[in-house]
PDB file of C-alpha atoms in Angstrom:
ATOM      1  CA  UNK A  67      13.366   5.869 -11.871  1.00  0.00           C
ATOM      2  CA  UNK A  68      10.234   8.336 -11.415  1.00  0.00           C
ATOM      3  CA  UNK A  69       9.214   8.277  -8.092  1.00  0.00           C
ATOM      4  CA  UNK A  70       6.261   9.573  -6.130  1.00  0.00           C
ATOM      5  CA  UNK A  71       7.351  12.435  -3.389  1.00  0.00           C
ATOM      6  CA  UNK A  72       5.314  13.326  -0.594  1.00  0.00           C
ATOM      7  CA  UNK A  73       5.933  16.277   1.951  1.00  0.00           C
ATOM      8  CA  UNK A  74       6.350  17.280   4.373  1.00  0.00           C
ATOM      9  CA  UNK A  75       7.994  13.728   5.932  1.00  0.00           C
ATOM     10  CA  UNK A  76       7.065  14.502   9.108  1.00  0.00           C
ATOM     11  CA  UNK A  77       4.019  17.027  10.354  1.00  0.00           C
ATOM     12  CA  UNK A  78       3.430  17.588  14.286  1.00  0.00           C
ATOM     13  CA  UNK A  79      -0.106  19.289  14.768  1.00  0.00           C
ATOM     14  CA  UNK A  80      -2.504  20.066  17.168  1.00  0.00           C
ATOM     15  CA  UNK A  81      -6.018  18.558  17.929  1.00  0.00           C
ATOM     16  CA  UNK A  82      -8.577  20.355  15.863  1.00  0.00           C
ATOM     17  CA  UNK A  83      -6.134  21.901  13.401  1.00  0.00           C
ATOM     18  CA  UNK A  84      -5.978  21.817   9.698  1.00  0.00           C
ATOM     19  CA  UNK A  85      -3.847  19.633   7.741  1.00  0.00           C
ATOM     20  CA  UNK A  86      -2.499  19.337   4.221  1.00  0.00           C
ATOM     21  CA  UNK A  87      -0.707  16.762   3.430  1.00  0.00           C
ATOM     22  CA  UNK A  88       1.025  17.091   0.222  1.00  0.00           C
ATOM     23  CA  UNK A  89       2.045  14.627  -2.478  1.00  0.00           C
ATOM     24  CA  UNK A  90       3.892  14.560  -5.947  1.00  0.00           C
ATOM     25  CA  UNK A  91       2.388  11.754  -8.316  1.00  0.00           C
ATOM     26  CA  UNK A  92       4.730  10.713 -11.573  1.00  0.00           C
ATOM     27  CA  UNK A  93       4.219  13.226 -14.243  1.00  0.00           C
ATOM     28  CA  UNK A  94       2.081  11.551 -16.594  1.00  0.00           C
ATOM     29  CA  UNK A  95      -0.259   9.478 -13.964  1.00  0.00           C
ATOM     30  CA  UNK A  96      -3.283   9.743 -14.090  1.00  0.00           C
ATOM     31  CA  UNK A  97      -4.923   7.681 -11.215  1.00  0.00           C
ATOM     32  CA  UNK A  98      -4.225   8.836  -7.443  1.00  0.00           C
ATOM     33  CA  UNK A  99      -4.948   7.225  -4.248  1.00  0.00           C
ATOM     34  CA  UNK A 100      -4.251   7.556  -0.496  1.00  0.00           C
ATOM     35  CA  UNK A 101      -3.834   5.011   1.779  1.00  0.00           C
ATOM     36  CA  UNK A 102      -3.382   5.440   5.439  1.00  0.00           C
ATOM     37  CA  UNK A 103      -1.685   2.861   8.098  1.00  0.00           C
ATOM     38  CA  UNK A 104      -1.829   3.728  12.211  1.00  0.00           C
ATOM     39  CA  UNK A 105       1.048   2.686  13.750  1.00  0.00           C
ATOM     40  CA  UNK A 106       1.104  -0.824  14.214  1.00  0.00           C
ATOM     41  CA  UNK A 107      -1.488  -1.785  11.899  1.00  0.00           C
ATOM     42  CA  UNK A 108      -2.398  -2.503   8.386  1.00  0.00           C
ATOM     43  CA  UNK A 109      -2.123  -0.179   5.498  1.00  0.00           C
ATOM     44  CA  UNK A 110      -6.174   0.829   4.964  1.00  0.00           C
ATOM     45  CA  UNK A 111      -7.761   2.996   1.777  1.00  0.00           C
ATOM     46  CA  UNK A 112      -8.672   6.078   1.766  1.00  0.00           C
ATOM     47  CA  UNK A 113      -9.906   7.539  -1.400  1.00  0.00           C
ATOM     48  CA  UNK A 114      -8.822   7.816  -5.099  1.00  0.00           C
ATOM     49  CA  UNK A 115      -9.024  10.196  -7.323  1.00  0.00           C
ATOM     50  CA  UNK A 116      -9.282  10.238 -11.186  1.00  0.00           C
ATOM     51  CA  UNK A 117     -10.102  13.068 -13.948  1.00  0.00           C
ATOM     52  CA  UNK A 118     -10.479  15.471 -10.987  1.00  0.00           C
ATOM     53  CA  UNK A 119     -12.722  13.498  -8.845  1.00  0.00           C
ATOM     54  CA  UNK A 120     -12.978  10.919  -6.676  1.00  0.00           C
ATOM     55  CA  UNK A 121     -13.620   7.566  -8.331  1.00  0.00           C
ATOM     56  CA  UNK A 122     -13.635   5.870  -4.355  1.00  0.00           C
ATOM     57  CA  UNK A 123     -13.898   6.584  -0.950  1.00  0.00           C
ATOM     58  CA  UNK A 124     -14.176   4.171   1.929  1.00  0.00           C
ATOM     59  CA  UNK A 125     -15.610   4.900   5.218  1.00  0.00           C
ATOM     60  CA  UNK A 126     -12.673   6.641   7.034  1.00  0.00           C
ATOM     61  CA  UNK A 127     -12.572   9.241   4.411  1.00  0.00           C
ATOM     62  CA  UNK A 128     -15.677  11.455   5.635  1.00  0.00           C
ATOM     63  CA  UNK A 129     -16.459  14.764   5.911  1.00  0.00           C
ATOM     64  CA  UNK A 130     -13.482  15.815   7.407  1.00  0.00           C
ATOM     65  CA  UNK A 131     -11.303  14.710   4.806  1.00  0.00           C
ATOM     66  CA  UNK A 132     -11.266  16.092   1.192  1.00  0.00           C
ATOM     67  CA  UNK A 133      -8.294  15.601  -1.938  1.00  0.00           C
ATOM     68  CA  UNK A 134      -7.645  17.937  -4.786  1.00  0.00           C
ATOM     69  CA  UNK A 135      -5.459  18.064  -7.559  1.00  0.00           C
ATOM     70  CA  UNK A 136      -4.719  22.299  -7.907  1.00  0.00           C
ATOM     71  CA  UNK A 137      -2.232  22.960 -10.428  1.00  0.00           C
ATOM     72  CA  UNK A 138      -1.623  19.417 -12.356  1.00  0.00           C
ATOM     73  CA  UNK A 139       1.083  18.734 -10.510  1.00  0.00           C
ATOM     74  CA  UNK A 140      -0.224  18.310  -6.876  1.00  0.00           C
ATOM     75  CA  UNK A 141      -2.183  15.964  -5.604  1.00  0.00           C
ATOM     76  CA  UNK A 142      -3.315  16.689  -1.813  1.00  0.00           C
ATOM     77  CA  UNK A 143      -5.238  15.401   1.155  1.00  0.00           C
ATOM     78  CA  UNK A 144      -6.680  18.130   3.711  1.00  0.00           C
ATOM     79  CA  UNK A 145      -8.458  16.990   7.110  1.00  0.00           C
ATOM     80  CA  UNK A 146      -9.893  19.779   8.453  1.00  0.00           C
ATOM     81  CA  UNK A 147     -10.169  19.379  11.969  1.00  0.00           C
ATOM     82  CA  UNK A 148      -7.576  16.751  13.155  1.00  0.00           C
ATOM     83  CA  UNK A 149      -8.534  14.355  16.328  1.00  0.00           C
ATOM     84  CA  UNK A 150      -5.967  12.504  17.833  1.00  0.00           C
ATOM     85  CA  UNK A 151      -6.731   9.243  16.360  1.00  0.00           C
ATOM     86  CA  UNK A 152      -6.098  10.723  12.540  1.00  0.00           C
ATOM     87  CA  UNK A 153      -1.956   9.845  13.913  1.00  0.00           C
ATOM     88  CA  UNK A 154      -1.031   8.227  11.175  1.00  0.00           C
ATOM     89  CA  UNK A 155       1.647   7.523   8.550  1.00  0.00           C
ATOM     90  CA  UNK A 156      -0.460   8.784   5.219  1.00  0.00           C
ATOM     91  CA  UNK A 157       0.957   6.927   1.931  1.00  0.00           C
ATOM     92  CA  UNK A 158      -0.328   8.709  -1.495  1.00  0.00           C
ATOM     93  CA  UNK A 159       0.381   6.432  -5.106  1.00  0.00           C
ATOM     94  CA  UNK A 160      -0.094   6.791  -8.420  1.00  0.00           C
ATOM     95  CA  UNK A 161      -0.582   4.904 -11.815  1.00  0.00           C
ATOM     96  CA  UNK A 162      -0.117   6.074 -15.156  1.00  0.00           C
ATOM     97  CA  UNK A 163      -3.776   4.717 -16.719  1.00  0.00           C
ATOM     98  CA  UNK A 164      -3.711   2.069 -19.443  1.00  0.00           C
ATOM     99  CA  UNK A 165      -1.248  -0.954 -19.824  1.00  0.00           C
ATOM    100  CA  UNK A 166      -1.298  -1.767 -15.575  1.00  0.00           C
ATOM    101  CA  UNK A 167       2.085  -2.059 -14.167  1.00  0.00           C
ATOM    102  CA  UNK A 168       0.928  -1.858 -10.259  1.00  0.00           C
ATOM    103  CA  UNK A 169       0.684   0.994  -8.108  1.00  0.00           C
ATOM    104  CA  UNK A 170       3.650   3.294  -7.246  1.00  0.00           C
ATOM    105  CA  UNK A 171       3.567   4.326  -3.159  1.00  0.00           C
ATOM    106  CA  UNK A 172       5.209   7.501  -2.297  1.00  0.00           C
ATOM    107  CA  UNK A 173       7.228   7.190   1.003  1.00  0.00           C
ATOM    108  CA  UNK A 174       4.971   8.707   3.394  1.00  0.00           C
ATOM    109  CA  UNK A 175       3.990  11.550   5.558  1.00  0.00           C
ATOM    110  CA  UNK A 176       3.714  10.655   9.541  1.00  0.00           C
ATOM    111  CA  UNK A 177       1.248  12.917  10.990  1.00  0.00           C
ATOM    112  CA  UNK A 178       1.322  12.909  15.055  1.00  0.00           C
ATOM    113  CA  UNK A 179      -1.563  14.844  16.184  1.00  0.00           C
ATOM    114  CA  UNK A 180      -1.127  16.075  19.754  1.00  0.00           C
TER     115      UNK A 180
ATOM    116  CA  UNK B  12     -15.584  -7.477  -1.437  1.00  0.00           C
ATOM    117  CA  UNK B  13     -11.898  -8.157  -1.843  1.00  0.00           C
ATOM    118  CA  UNK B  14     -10.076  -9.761   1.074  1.00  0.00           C
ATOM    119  CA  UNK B  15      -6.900 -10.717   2.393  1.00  0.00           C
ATOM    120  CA  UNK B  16      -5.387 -12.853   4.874  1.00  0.00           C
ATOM    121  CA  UNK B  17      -2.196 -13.130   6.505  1.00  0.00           C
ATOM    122  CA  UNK B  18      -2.636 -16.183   8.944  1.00  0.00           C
ATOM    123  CA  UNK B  19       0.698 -15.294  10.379  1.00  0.00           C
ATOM    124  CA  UNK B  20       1.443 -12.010  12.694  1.00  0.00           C
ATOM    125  CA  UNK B  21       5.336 -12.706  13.565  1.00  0.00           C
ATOM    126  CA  UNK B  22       7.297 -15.494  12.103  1.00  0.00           C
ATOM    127  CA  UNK B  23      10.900 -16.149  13.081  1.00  0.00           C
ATOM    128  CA  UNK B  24      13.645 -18.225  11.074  1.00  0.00           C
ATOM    129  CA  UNK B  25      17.550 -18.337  11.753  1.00  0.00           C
ATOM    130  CA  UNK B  26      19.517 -16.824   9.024  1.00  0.00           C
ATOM    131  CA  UNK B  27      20.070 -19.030   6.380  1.00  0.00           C
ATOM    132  CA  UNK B  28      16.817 -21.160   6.720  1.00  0.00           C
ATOM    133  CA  UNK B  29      14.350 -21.258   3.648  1.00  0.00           C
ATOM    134  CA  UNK B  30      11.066 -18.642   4.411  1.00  0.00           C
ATOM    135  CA  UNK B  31       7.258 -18.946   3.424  1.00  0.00           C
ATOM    136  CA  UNK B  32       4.631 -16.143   4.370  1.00  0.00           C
ATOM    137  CA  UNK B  33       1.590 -17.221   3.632  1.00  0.00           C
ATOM    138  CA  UNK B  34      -1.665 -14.879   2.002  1.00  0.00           C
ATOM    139  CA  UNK B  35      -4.641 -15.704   1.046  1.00  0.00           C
ATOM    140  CA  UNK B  36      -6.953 -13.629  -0.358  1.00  0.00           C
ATOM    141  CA  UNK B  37     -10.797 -13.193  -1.202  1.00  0.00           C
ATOM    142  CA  UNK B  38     -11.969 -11.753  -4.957  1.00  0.00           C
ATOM    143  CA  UNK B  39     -14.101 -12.964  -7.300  1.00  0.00           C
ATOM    144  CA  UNK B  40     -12.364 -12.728 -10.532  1.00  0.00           C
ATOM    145  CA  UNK B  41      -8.690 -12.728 -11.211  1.00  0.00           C
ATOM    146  CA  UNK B  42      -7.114 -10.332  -8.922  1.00  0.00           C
ATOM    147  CA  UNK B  43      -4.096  -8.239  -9.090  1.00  0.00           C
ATOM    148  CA  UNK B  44      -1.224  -9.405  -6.113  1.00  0.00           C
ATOM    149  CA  UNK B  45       1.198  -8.030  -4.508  1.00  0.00           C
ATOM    150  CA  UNK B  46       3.594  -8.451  -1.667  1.00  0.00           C
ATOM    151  CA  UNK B  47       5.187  -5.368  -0.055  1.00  0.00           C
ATOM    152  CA  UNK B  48       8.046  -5.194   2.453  1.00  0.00           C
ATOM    153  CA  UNK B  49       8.514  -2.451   5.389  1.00  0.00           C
ATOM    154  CA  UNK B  50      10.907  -1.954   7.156  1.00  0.00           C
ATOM    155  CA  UNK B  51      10.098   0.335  10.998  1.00  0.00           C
ATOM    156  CA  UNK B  52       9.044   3.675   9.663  1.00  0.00           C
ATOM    157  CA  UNK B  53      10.023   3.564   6.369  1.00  0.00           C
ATOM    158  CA  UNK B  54       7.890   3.275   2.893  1.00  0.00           C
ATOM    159  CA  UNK B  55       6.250   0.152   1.158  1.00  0.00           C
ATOM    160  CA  UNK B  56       8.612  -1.307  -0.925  1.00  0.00           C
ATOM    161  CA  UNK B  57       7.366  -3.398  -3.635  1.00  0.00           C
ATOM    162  CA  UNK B  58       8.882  -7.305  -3.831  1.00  0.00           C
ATOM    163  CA  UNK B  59       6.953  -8.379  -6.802  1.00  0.00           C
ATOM    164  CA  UNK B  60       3.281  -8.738  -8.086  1.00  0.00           C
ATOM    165  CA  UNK B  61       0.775 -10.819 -10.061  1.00  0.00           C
ATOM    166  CA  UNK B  62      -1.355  -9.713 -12.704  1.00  0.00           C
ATOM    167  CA  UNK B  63      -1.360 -12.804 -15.148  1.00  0.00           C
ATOM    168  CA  UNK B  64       0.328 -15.296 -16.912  1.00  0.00           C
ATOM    169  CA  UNK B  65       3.297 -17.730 -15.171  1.00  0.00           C
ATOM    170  CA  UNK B  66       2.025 -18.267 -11.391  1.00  0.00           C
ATOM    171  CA  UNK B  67       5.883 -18.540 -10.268  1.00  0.00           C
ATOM    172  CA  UNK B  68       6.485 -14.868  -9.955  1.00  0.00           C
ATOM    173  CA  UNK B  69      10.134 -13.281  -9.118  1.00  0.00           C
ATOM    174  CA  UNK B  70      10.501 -10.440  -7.112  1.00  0.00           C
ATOM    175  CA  UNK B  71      14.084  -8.451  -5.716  1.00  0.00           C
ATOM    176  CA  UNK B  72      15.818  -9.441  -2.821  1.00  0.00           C
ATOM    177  CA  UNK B  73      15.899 -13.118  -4.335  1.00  0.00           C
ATOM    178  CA  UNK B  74      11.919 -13.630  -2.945  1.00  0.00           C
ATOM    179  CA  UNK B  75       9.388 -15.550  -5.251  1.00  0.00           C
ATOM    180  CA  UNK B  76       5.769 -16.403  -4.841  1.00  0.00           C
ATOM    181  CA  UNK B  77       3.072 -18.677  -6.196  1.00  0.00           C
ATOM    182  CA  UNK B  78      -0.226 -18.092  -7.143  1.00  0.00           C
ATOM    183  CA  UNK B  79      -2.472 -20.468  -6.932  1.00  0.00           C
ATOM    184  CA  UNK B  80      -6.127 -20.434  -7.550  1.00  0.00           C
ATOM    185  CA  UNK B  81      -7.330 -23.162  -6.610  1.00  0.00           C
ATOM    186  CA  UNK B  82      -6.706 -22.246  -2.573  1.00  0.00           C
ATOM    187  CA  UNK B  83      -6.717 -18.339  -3.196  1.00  0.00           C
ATOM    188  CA  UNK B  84      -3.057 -17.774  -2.050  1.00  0.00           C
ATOM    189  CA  UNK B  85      -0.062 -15.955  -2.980  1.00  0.00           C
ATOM    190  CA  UNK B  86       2.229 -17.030  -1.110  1.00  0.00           C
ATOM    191  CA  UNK B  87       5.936 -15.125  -0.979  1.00  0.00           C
ATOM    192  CA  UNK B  88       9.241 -17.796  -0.419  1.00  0.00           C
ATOM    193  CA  UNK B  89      13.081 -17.114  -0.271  1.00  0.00           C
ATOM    194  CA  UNK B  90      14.890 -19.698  -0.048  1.00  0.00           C
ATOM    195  CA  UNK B  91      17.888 -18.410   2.549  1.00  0.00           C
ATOM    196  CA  UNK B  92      16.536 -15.687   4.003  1.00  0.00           C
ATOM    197  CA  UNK B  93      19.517 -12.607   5.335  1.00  0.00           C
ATOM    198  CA  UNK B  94      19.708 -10.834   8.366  1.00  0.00           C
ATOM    199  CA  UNK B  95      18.765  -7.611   6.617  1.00  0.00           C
ATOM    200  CA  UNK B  96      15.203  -9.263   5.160  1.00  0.00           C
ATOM    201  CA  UNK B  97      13.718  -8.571   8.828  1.00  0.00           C
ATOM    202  CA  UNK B  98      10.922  -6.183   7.912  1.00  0.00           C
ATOM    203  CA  UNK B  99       6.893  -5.907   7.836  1.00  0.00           C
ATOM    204  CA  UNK B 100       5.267  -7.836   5.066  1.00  0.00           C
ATOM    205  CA  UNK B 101       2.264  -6.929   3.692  1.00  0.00           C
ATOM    206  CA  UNK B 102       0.112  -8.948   1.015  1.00  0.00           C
ATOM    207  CA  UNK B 103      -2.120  -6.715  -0.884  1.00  0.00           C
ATOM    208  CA  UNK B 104      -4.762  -7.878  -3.603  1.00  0.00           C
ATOM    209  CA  UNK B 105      -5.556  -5.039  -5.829  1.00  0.00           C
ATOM    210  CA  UNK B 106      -8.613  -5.311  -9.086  1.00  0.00           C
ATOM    211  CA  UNK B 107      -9.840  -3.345 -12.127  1.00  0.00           C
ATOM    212  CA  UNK B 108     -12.380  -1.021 -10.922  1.00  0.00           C
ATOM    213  CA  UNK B 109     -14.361  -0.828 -14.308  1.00  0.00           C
ATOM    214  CA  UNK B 110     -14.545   0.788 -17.377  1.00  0.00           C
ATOM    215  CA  UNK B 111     -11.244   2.282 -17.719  1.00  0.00           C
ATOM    216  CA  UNK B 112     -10.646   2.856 -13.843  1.00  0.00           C
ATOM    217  CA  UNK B 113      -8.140   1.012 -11.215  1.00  0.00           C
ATOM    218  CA  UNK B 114      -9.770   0.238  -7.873  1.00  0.00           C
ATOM    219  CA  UNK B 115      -8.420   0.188  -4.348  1.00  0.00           C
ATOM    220  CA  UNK B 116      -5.354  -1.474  -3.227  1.00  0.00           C
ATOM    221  CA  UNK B 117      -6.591  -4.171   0.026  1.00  0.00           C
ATOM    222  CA  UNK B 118      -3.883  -4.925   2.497  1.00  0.00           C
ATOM    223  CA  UNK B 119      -3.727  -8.007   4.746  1.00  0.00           C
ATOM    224  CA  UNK B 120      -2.633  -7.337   8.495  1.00  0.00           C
ATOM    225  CA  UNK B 121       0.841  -7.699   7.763  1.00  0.00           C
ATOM    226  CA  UNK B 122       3.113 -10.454   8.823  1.00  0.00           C
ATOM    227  CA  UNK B 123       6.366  -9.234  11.067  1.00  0.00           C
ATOM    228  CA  UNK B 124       9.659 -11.233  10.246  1.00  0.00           C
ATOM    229  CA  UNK B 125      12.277 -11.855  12.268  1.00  0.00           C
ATOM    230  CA  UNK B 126      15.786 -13.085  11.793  1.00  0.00           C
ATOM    231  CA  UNK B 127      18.085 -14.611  14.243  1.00  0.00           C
ATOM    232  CA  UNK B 128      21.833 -15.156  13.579  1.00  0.00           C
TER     233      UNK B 128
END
């Protein structure tokens, strides 16, 4: 079964560092979201994206944060300057467009920020 | 705005007992539902989902759940529940954005099972 992959599984970095967190959608998706979840808590929204922009953003994703797409194949989530609270386990997911079948979750980067 | 409720942060059942987690959720049309299961830093794994049609849905893992519209709840049973179902449980309510878009996935807090032998 296609799956969504997202890389690295894992990322360590420090306080006012850059960030890209990389993810893998199915091959013919066409709608892309990340969602983010701090330890302990509930899985929130960040942003999704759809014909190469963002269709929604809620009001964690700000300036710091930004998503492309590059090469068709990518689909990636860069914070710029990383505070300590942006810890995290970062979920991207994907749906193909047209007859709705629900969303398909990759299985996560954890970013520690130190 | 869509909502969602999980009344319950940690429920605990002995192995073998019957399970009900309980979500209840805020949209104003038909909504798309979910529940997810997590297990400590692992992935959302998807149990089963709503969009339309029978209100008894079946999931994996031998977990069901009802919609009901009338009290705005989805709520996800087994019926003997296994040492291995102890996990995270998230309810998440999910709706067309418009036009030909999909909006935002909205997750309740989460409900944190436990299973004694």
């Amino acid at each position: 079964e296609p799956e969504v992959t997202q890389t690295p599984s894992h990322q360590v970095t420090q306080m006012g560092q850059e960030v890209i967190l990389r993810c893998v959608p199915i091959s013919n998706h066409l709608y892309f979201y990340w969602y983010r979840q701090i330890l302990g808590q509930k899985v929130e929204f960040l942003v999704s994206f759809y014909n190469n922009e963002i269709s929604e953003k809620s009001e964690i994703f700000d300036d710091q944060f930004s998503v492309e797409r590059p090469d068709g194949s990518n689909f990636t989530l860069k914070i710029r300057s990383t505070k300590l609270e942006d810890s995290a386990m970062y979920f991207c997911a994907s749906i193909p467009g047209g007859t709705f079948y629900g969303y398909t979750f990759g299985s996560g980067t954890r970013l520690t920020v130190v | 705005a869509q909502s969602v409720t999980q009344p319950d942060i940690h429920i605990t059942v002995s192995e073998g007992a019957s399970l009900e987690l309980r979500c209840n959720y805020s949209y104003g049309a038909t909504p798309y539902l979910f529940w997810y299961v997590q297990s400590p830093g692992q992935g959302l794994q998807l149990l089963l989902k709503y969009f339309s049609g029978d209100t008894l849905v079946q999931g994996i893992k031998g977990f069901e759940a009802e919609f009901k519209r009338s009290q705005s709840s989805f709520n996800l049973r087994k019926p003997s529940v296994h040492w291995s179902d102890a996990a995270e449980y998230f309810c998440a309510v999910g709706a067309r954005a418009g036009g030909t878009s999909y909006g935002k996935l909205t997750f309740g807090q989460g409900t944190i099972l436990t299973v004694h032998p």
